[in-house]
Amino acid sequence: MNTIISGIAGIAGIAGRIRKKRSIGLPPGTPVFTGEKTPESANASIMVIDFNDSGFTENAAPSIEECIPGPNFDMTRWIMVSGLGDVEKIQSAGKAFNLHPLITEDILDMHQTPKIDIYSDIIFLVLKSLCVSPDGGLATEQLSIINGKNYVITFQEKKSPVFDNIINRIKTNSGRLRREKADYLLYVLVDCIVDNYFEVTDRLDETLEEMEDVLTSSRASLAQLRRIHTLRHAVTTLRKSVRPLVHIVNELRHEELPNSQTNLTIYFKDLYDHIFQVVETIETHRDMITVLLDLYLSSINNQINKIMQFLTLIGTIFLPLTFITSLYGMNFEYMPELKWHYGYFYALGLMVVTAVCMALYFKLKKWI
Amino acid sequence: MNTIISGIAGIAGIAGRIRKKRSIGLPPGTPVFTGEKTPESANASIMVIDFNDSGFTENAAPSIEECIPGPNFDMTRWIMVSGLGDVEKIQSAGKAFNLHPLITEDILDMHQTPKIDIYSDIIFLVLKSLCVSPDGGLATEQLSIINGKNYVITFQEKKSPVFDNIINRIKTNSGRLRREKADYLLYVLVDCIVDNYFEVTDRLDETLEEMEDVLTSSRASLAQLRRIHTLRHAVTTLRKSVRPLVHIVNELRHEELPNSQTNLTIYFKDLYDHIFQVVETIETHRDMITVLLDLYLSSINNQINKIMQFLTLIGTIFLPLTFITSLYGMNFEYMPELKWHYGYFYALGLMVVTAVCMALYFKLKKWI
Amino acid sequence: MNTIISGIAGIAGIAGRIRKKRSIGLPPGTPVFTGEKTPESANASIMVIDFNDSGFTENAAPSIEECIPGPNFDMTRWIMVSGLGDVEKIQSAGKAFNLHPLITEDILDMHQTPKIDIYSDIIFLVLKSLCVSPDGGLATEQLSIINGKNYVITFQEKKSPVFDNIINRIKTNSGRLRREKADYLLYVLVDCIVDNYFEVTDRLDETLEEMEDVLTSSRASLAQLRRIHTLRHAVTTLRKSVRPLVHIVNELRHEELPNSQTNLTIYFKDLYDHIFQVVETIETHRDMITVLLDLYLSSINNQINKIMQFLTLIGTIFLPLTFITSLYGMNFEYMPELKWHYGYFYALGLMVVTAVCMALYFKLKKWI
Amino acid sequence: MNTIISGIAGIAGIAGRIRKKRSIGLPPGTPVFTGEKTPESANASIMVIDFNDSGFTENAAPSIEECIPGPNFDMTRWIMVSGLGDVEKIQSAGKAFNLHPLITEDILDMHQTPKIDIYSDIIFLVLKSLCVSPDGGLATEQLSIINGKNYVITFQEKKSPVFDNIINRIKTNSGRLRREKADYLLYVLVDCIVDNYFEVTDRLDETLEEMEDVLTSSRASLAQLRRIHTLRHAVTTLRKSVRPLVHIVNELRHEELPNSQTNLTIYFKDLYDHIFQVVETIETHRDMITVLLDLYLSSINNQINKIMQFLTLIGTIFLPLTFITSLYGMNFEYMPELKWHYGYFYALGLMVVTAVCMALYFKLKKWI
Amino acid sequence: MNTIISGIAGIAGIAGRIRKKRSIGLPPGTPVFTGEKTPESANASIMVIDFNDSGFTENAAPSIEECIPGPNFDMTRWIMVSGLGDVEKIQSAGKAFNLHPLITEDILDMHQTPKIDIYSDIIFLVLKSLCVSPDGGLATEQLSIINGKNYVITFQEKKSPVFDNIINRIKTNSGRLRREKADYLLYVLVDCIVDNYFEVTDRLDETLEEMEDVLTSSRASLAQLRRIHTLRHAVTTLRKSVRPLVHIVNELRHEELPNSQTNLTIYFKDLYDHIFQVVETIETHRDMITVLLDLYLSSINNQINKIMQFLTLIGTIFLPLTFITSLYGMNFEYMPELKWHYGYFYALGLMVVTAVCMALYFKLKKWI
């Protein structure tokens, strides 16, 4: 999933991909990796960050099982797993941490819609991160988060910089993060993903307004129709990723969470307000796209109508000219004008005057 | 109902068929078979599969009455009834298992919308299975499921491979199925049907996107209009089959079930998430069809406009040509050009130059 | 209201008629008959059917007052009143059965929307029956039903065969009806009316699909536009009659009913499912009508465009022909072709070749 | 507000007027009269009707303060205030009856949306009456109603016949009104206003159907577009006046009312049903207006298309005629037809035959 | 944000600006000023107004910290902070008043959607004020309000006259304000902002109706399309600012407020009614804009159609004229008319008669 595509157009491609579910007919809870099998995703790389108010350590770990915090462990542990291609590894990790088989299945299913499951001992979250990658492109990524007593595990399809500035915050001890426990880390992770949505909606905003300007200036082409449909796909995908979050954050806010150590109600309410803002923006985007399509159609119509009108005007100017010529092409024996010495030039003059008058009239009427 | 039709187009036909209800005026609870009377559906074939953790047996049974599990029966029994044309047989089975007459009526009514009835001793479910048949076509089928203390009865209009891989799982003891009781079997059956919906939505997805590509490439024909309407019917039918499931699985999840032996809450929540995903996809499909219709209309319009514009351009090019010819067809006595030796060729040349200039101008303006 | 009109078109007329409310300014509870005053509706005809498990009697009664079941009456009494034009009769009946004046007013108001009122001793229902009359036409009728301890009273504007097969069931003792009490009779009456809705929706289904076929085959006429609007009226009326039933049956299902003697929950749930099915079908019909209107418009457009295109093509073929003729109508002194002996035939041949080439080109492009 | 305008068109004007709120920046509760200042509204005229089962008295009162019922007053008092231009009078009345300043403000604000406020001792209602005035025109009027222990006060902008038939009912002792208390009078007043809405919807119904007939008969003009927009305004205004009533009557029905002396639940349920019916009709009207607009557009399009088609057909008939004339205008030396004695008449005949054939062909194709 | 733009068009610009959220990646609660950095907003100016029933004082304060009311302070204090560019100042004020870091962040974030947070000791509100500035233009401004025990703090991006008439009311002791406590001041502030919305909706109303008049008079231009889109943006922005208020005032009305000293339920209900009225008006505006767009499109279409029809009519009038001229341009040897002495004038006369007849016919048919 973790593809890096340049520009907004990249988002559109996702819609087509949020499809293929786990192989039909397998028993429920059978773990199958449904992402792209690349060398990057094939091997799970595991990073463990332990921190508390006074310090932090950062280590790579060979297997997830070894990361289980011992009984005397008094820091907060963040286990970052990147690369989910090695199904057995994830499965054995699931067993080590005593996870329900359905959780393991969901972690490995890259087409899972965002969800929250609150168990008696852990919280399980699936989120979609839409973040801007260093080259300015857009990357979509599925993130699974497990929040236990004093640890948080994050699963990513492959390595990505989504959480880089959170790691930095731990290292530089900025903000409250180091002073708080695992539940606050969970909040910070979700908050980070929601923050990134603002970037995406900002970009869509810009693109949509730009399109509106272009289309009200009455220039439209088939390429723009395709672009509008690409944007429509993008907004649909964004909506599919964000809307379940309203429900998810609501649960985090109102449910009694298993490992709650700090009162995070205020924080989750704040988060809820942010998501609500994103959702409202997306609804505006949907309206905009309908408007853009209407604008496109009327613009196209307008163009063709303008051309047809122009051509018809030309035709109308020629009508009296051709009439005059065929008038003097008649073979009557007695037609005085034909005998005039300057008859021909008089006829030519008549035509020029007629044409100019008509052209002026059309100009006056603003038809040309 | 169990018709095998090739391709997506097949789905469309169903809409017309989910009509005819039980004969009006009959007392409620009167069993009437409202499906197609074929040799296949005329005779009920009964298969009984008994299984537990240690083993399984598979037998054909002459009548459903004989399948009532005895008091000492300690396995899980799955009674598969295929062929509902023999109304008396089903009715007497209903009496043997102590079913309400309305249940028997619903089992035999092939136009029943999906529903759940939770009685004090049994759960009664009606579902629509839309599964892919071996030849790649699509088959629609109504499935009634009754879940009692230690048995599950499934009723199908005629034999079909819907549940084949569940039978295989029992035989090969894969997954948890053999270790669990009848309530888990019920879950597995529903899960299997929901899984199959993903196949159908995947196909619709592909077809719809393909259509969108074709239509934004601006080629449209009446055949495509018909295809869009066929797809619209397909989506309507799919929606009618799937939407009641939201309610059904919600009941399974939140209600106290009569024969519950295992805690299946997590499983039913998972199932609920899946159905929700299908429903959301169907809503996207509905939007897509509106978009496709708009695209079709604008594409058709565009085509005709393009042709008209082309023809008008041709007409406009001929305007000055015909003007010149009729100019020199005038009968003035004194017209110097007429006397010129090469006057005719000068006139021809003038026309060629004019025509070429106009054609170039139109080309430049991108009107041709 | 009880008009017998042939075909579906008949339904449309109702919309216009569900208007005129009771005379404004009268005190609430003033009984006014708002139906059509015909000889048939002027006199109330009263039929009384008493039945229980062992037998039944059927008598005409001179007045409703005499039908009050005595204290020792141990059967179930069904009082059928047809003809509501005689306001005093209905009013005195209302007093005899101790009905609230608002009930009497509602019984006599033929424009009452369907409703349910549950009093401490009786249930009062107003329903709209849309049933198929013997000549194949459609009849709309308002039915008021009162369900007391051991009796049911039905009020119809005039005699109609709506309940004929229920009477037959009582006479032939088919189904459970004779074994049950007045509350079951109420259920059977409502069920009968809902059953009849299926007939109406089936017919609408057929008509709508037929229209769709006609319109996608691209033949459209003003008559079809009128037909679509007639269907739109029909669906609106049907919807107005059926939608309140969702609420009504829900009340019957969940409220504690005053004269409940049997547990009818299962039956009312079944009824609820049926009404829900009808409502869903009507929603589909509404969508269909929007689609039909769009189809009609695009079809009409298409036709005119096709004609215009054809005419323009003809015009375009004549363009070079007329050019050639006027070319050789020029009066230059030196035009070699004019001197040729077969010049005229060469010109004719040139024109034929040009015309044929153009026609072939247009044929090739599929423009003709 | 109390303007008398003729015909339905009059309603449309209101939309524009339900605007100007109380002067911005004034402290809340500052009484400002926002209606039209006319001689009629400038002076408050006060009528007091006292009634009970045995009799009634009707008097004019100089000020509202004097109308406070004494402690021994055992009848029901209805104080009718018409004319709200004298702000001090209303304000001092408000103080005498101990009304909250916000109530006085709302009574004087002619742009208040309908509302209900239930205080511990009184009920305060604001309603919009849309009643048919004697000359057949339509009058809009804001009515404020206060219901105290044994009195009801109604405030009208100026004298109007809205409640005339209720006064008659008191005088003639018809219906239950004289036997009941102040709470029943409140119900009767609201019922009277709702009854009047039926008249307005009936008229709109007629007008809308008439428009539909006209537009499906394919005659459309700009005047009709304006009429449709006028109707759209009318429906919007009606909707704004009626929709808050759903909530208001619901409160009257379910809340514990301060001065309740009779059980009016049945009456308020009946009222609720009526309002619901009006609201449903208004929704149908809204749909109708969308349909009318679509019909208008397609009708206009059709007309122009018909004309263009007719003109193009004429042009097409002239094509071969002009071709023939210019054919025989060619100057070839050898053109046998030119030498024929009747050549000219043969050519004329050829043209007539061609024109007639084409006209017949177009007639046959139903293009003309 | 506080930009002063002339006319309604100014509102449209806001939509584009309610975007940029706080810098992504910063820890939650980090205060960042996201408004425009102007000299005016750079320095916080602090005004303190203390008032009670007997008097008031108005002072400028150097820092917010010094404004904390002492324990013996028995008046109501209103601290007005204008200019939020100095982040440290605001932050230290937040600490002095013991505000949660998220509140400080929200106060400084000029793109915050309106919200309410009710803490145990204070109420925090963010509102958008859309007020009319002295030069008749429109100014948008974010207002944050904090209501503590005996004080209210308001934060504005820069100085603005929004609350000027409230200050006047304090000074002149008009209304109840001086007699009430801080909670009533809060209500008055919110009421003042809501009042101002009425001005904006009034203006939009006027503009929209004016547009409708113009467009039904069938004159449309591209400038109008742009104006419609500008209005659409304006309505979207207005809606985004107002809709959250429904929820906010509902909370104020139903929640138990921390510093409640007076029973303001009636006032907040009144406020709720006002906001509801604004929201309803905005919905009407949205419908209007759809209508305007449709009107625009049909108007544009109409114009072009009218022109094309006119031109085609001219072309049709020339058809028979040109036919006659080319008829008498034929070269038959025997054409009697050609020999007539007045043949030419007869032909001219024939043409004039034909043209006049056709013109009259078209006039009669109302095509010209």
mmCIF file of C-alpha atoms in Angstrom, chain E residues 158-284:
data_model
loop_
_atom_site.group_PDB
_atom_site.id
_atom_site.type_symbol
_atom_site.label_atom_id
_atom_site.label_comp_id
_atom_site.label_asym_id
_atom_site.label_seq_id
_atom_site.Cartn_x
_atom_site.Cartn_y
_atom_site.Cartn_z
ATOM 1 C CA LYS E 158 -7.255 43.107 16.916
ATOM 2 C CA LYS E 159 -9.394 46.004 18.116
ATOM 3 C CA SER E 160 -12.887 46.014 16.640
ATOM 4 C CA PRO E 161 -16.219 47.679 17.440
ATOM 5 C CA VAL E 162 -18.148 44.378 17.877
ATOM 6 C CA PHE E 163 -18.912 44.927 21.533
ATOM 7 C CA ASP E 164 -19.139 48.752 21.453
ATOM 8 C CA ASN E 165 -22.831 48.938 22.204
ATOM 9 C CA ILE E 166 -22.455 46.539 25.121
ATOM 10 C CA ILE E 167 -19.818 48.850 26.575
ATOM 11 C CA ASN E 168 -22.277 51.698 26.047
ATOM 12 C CA ARG E 169 -24.984 49.772 27.846
ATOM 13 C CA ILE E 170 -22.665 49.367 30.837
ATOM 14 C CA LYS E 171 -21.795 53.033 30.790
ATOM 15 C CA THR E 172 -25.394 54.216 30.446
ATOM 16 C CA ASN E 173 -26.727 51.465 32.723
ATOM 17 C CA SER E 174 -29.397 50.505 30.174
ATOM 18 C CA GLY E 175 -31.105 47.127 30.458
ATOM 19 C CA ARG E 176 -30.436 44.624 33.235
ATOM 20 C CA LEU E 177 -26.725 44.190 32.517
ATOM 21 C CA ARG E 178 -25.304 46.259 35.380
ATOM 22 C CA ARG E 179 -27.601 44.581 37.891
ATOM 23 C CA GLU E 180 -26.488 41.075 36.842
ATOM 24 C CA LYS E 181 -23.324 39.016 37.264
ATOM 25 C CA ALA E 182 -20.612 37.638 34.959
ATOM 26 C CA ASP E 183 -22.816 34.810 33.634
ATOM 27 C CA TYR E 184 -25.329 37.354 32.313
ATOM 28 C CA LEU E 185 -22.470 39.268 30.651
ATOM 29 C CA LEU E 186 -21.504 36.034 28.882
ATOM 30 C CA TYR E 187 -25.065 35.685 27.613
ATOM 31 C CA VAL E 188 -25.137 39.300 26.439
ATOM 32 C CA LEU E 189 -21.884 38.838 24.507
ATOM 33 C CA VAL E 190 -23.125 35.727 22.697
ATOM 34 C CA ASP E 191 -26.499 37.365 22.055
ATOM 35 C CA CYS E 192 -24.716 40.353 20.513
ATOM 36 C CA ILE E 193 -22.833 38.127 18.065
ATOM 37 C CA VAL E 194 -25.992 36.218 17.101
ATOM 38 C CA ASP E 195 -27.805 39.510 16.550
ATOM 39 C CA ASN E 196 -25.161 40.499 14.067
ATOM 40 C CA TYR E 197 -25.764 37.330 12.038
ATOM 41 C CA PHE E 198 -29.230 38.640 11.247
ATOM 42 C CA GLU E 199 -27.663 41.585 9.470
ATOM 43 C CA VAL E 200 -25.574 39.272 7.309
ATOM 44 C CA THR E 201 -28.513 37.004 6.445
ATOM 45 C CA ASP E 202 -30.637 40.064 5.648
ATOM 46 C CA ARG E 203 -28.044 41.258 3.194
ATOM 47 C CA LEU E 204 -27.666 37.836 1.620
ATOM 48 C CA ASP E 205 -31.455 37.644 1.353
ATOM 49 C CA GLU E 206 -31.561 40.905 -0.518
ATOM 50 C CA THR E 207 -28.715 39.982 -2.844
ATOM 51 C CA LEU E 208 -30.165 36.543 -3.601
ATOM 52 C CA GLU E 209 -33.620 37.881 -4.375
ATOM 53 C CA GLU E 210 -32.171 40.598 -6.572
ATOM 54 C CA MET E 211 -30.200 37.938 -8.466
ATOM 55 C CA GLU E 212 -33.341 35.857 -8.895
ATOM 56 C CA ASP E 213 -35.210 38.810 -10.326
ATOM 57 C CA VAL E 214 -32.404 39.520 -12.764
ATOM 58 C CA LEU E 215 -32.157 35.892 -13.874
ATOM 59 C CA THR E 216 -35.902 35.314 -14.343
ATOM 60 C CA SER E 217 -35.867 38.427 -16.523
ATOM 61 C CA SER E 218 -33.632 36.251 -18.711
ATOM 62 C CA ARG E 219 -30.510 38.402 -18.814
ATOM 63 C CA ALA E 220 -27.455 36.364 -17.794
ATOM 64 C CA SER E 221 -23.742 36.874 -18.135
ATOM 65 C CA LEU E 222 -20.560 35.165 -17.042
ATOM 66 C CA ALA E 223 -20.160 37.878 -14.401
ATOM 67 C CA GLN E 224 -23.365 36.629 -12.815
ATOM 68 C CA LEU E 225 -22.099 33.063 -12.746
ATOM 69 C CA ARG E 226 -19.083 34.298 -10.820
ATOM 70 C CA ARG E 227 -21.328 36.248 -8.500
ATOM 71 C CA ILE E 228 -23.439 33.183 -7.817
ATOM 72 C CA HIS E 229 -20.308 31.239 -6.947
ATOM 73 C CA THR E 230 -19.162 34.067 -4.710
ATOM 74 C CA LEU E 231 -22.507 33.920 -2.926
ATOM 75 C CA ARG E 232 -22.240 30.151 -2.648
ATOM 76 C CA HIS E 233 -18.892 30.587 -0.905
ATOM 77 C CA ALA E 234 -20.415 33.212 1.378
ATOM 78 C CA VAL E 235 -23.276 30.943 2.409
ATOM 79 C CA THR E 236 -20.894 28.019 2.989
ATOM 80 C CA THR E 237 -18.738 30.171 5.246
ATOM 81 C CA LEU E 238 -21.698 31.590 7.121
ATOM 82 C CA ARG E 239 -23.014 28.073 7.649
ATOM 83 C CA LYS E 240 -19.671 26.866 8.973
ATOM 84 C CA SER E 241 -19.628 29.744 11.463
ATOM 85 C CA VAL E 242 -23.228 29.436 12.620
ATOM 86 C CA ARG E 243 -23.975 25.718 12.728
ATOM 87 C CA PRO E 244 -21.709 24.850 15.653
ATOM 88 C CA LEU E 245 -23.612 27.498 17.641
ATOM 89 C CA VAL E 246 -26.730 25.309 17.738
ATOM 90 C CA HIS E 247 -24.746 22.808 19.760
ATOM 91 C CA ILE E 248 -22.981 25.490 21.810
ATOM 92 C CA VAL E 249 -26.137 27.301 22.943
ATOM 93 C CA ASN E 250 -27.786 23.958 23.601
ATOM 94 C CA GLU E 251 -24.990 23.127 26.012
ATOM 95 C CA LEU E 252 -25.300 26.539 27.678
ATOM 96 C CA ARG E 253 -29.010 25.888 28.053
ATOM 97 C CA HIS E 254 -29.013 22.335 29.339
ATOM 98 C CA GLU E 255 -25.663 21.796 31.065
ATOM 99 C CA GLU E 256 -25.055 22.801 34.637
ATOM 100 C CA LEU E 257 -22.755 25.777 34.215
ATOM 101 C CA PRO E 258 -19.886 26.278 36.686
ATOM 102 C CA ASN E 259 -20.430 29.955 37.588
ATOM 103 C CA SER E 260 -24.167 30.212 37.166
ATOM 104 C CA GLN E 261 -25.586 32.887 39.489
ATOM 105 C CA THR E 262 -28.840 33.777 37.765
ATOM 106 C CA ASN E 263 -31.401 31.504 36.102
ATOM 107 C CA LEU E 264 -30.684 32.237 32.474
ATOM 108 C CA THR E 265 -32.599 29.249 31.015
ATOM 109 C CA ILE E 266 -35.250 31.511 29.490
ATOM 110 C CA TYR E 267 -32.602 33.725 27.934
ATOM 111 C CA PHE E 268 -30.645 30.834 26.467
ATOM 112 C CA LYS E 269 -33.852 29.300 25.081
ATOM 113 C CA ASP E 270 -34.567 32.632 23.410
ATOM 114 C CA LEU E 271 -31.030 32.656 22.021
ATOM 115 C CA TYR E 272 -31.470 29.112 20.803
ATOM 116 C CA ASP E 273 -34.619 30.132 18.923
ATOM 117 C CA HIS E 274 -32.712 32.953 17.269
ATOM 118 C CA ILE E 275 -29.856 30.730 16.156
ATOM 119 C CA PHE E 276 -32.332 28.187 14.881
ATOM 120 C CA GLN E 277 -33.943 30.939 12.824
ATOM 121 C CA VAL E 278 -30.561 31.898 11.333
ATOM 122 C CA VAL E 279 -29.762 28.257 10.528
ATOM 123 C CA GLU E 280 -33.133 27.811 8.813
ATOM 124 C CA THR E 281 -32.539 30.967 6.781
ATOM 125 C CA ILE E 282 -29.122 29.683 5.728
ATOM 126 C CA GLU E 283 -30.699 26.418 4.538
ATOM 127 C CA THR E 284 -33.118 28.490 2.462
#
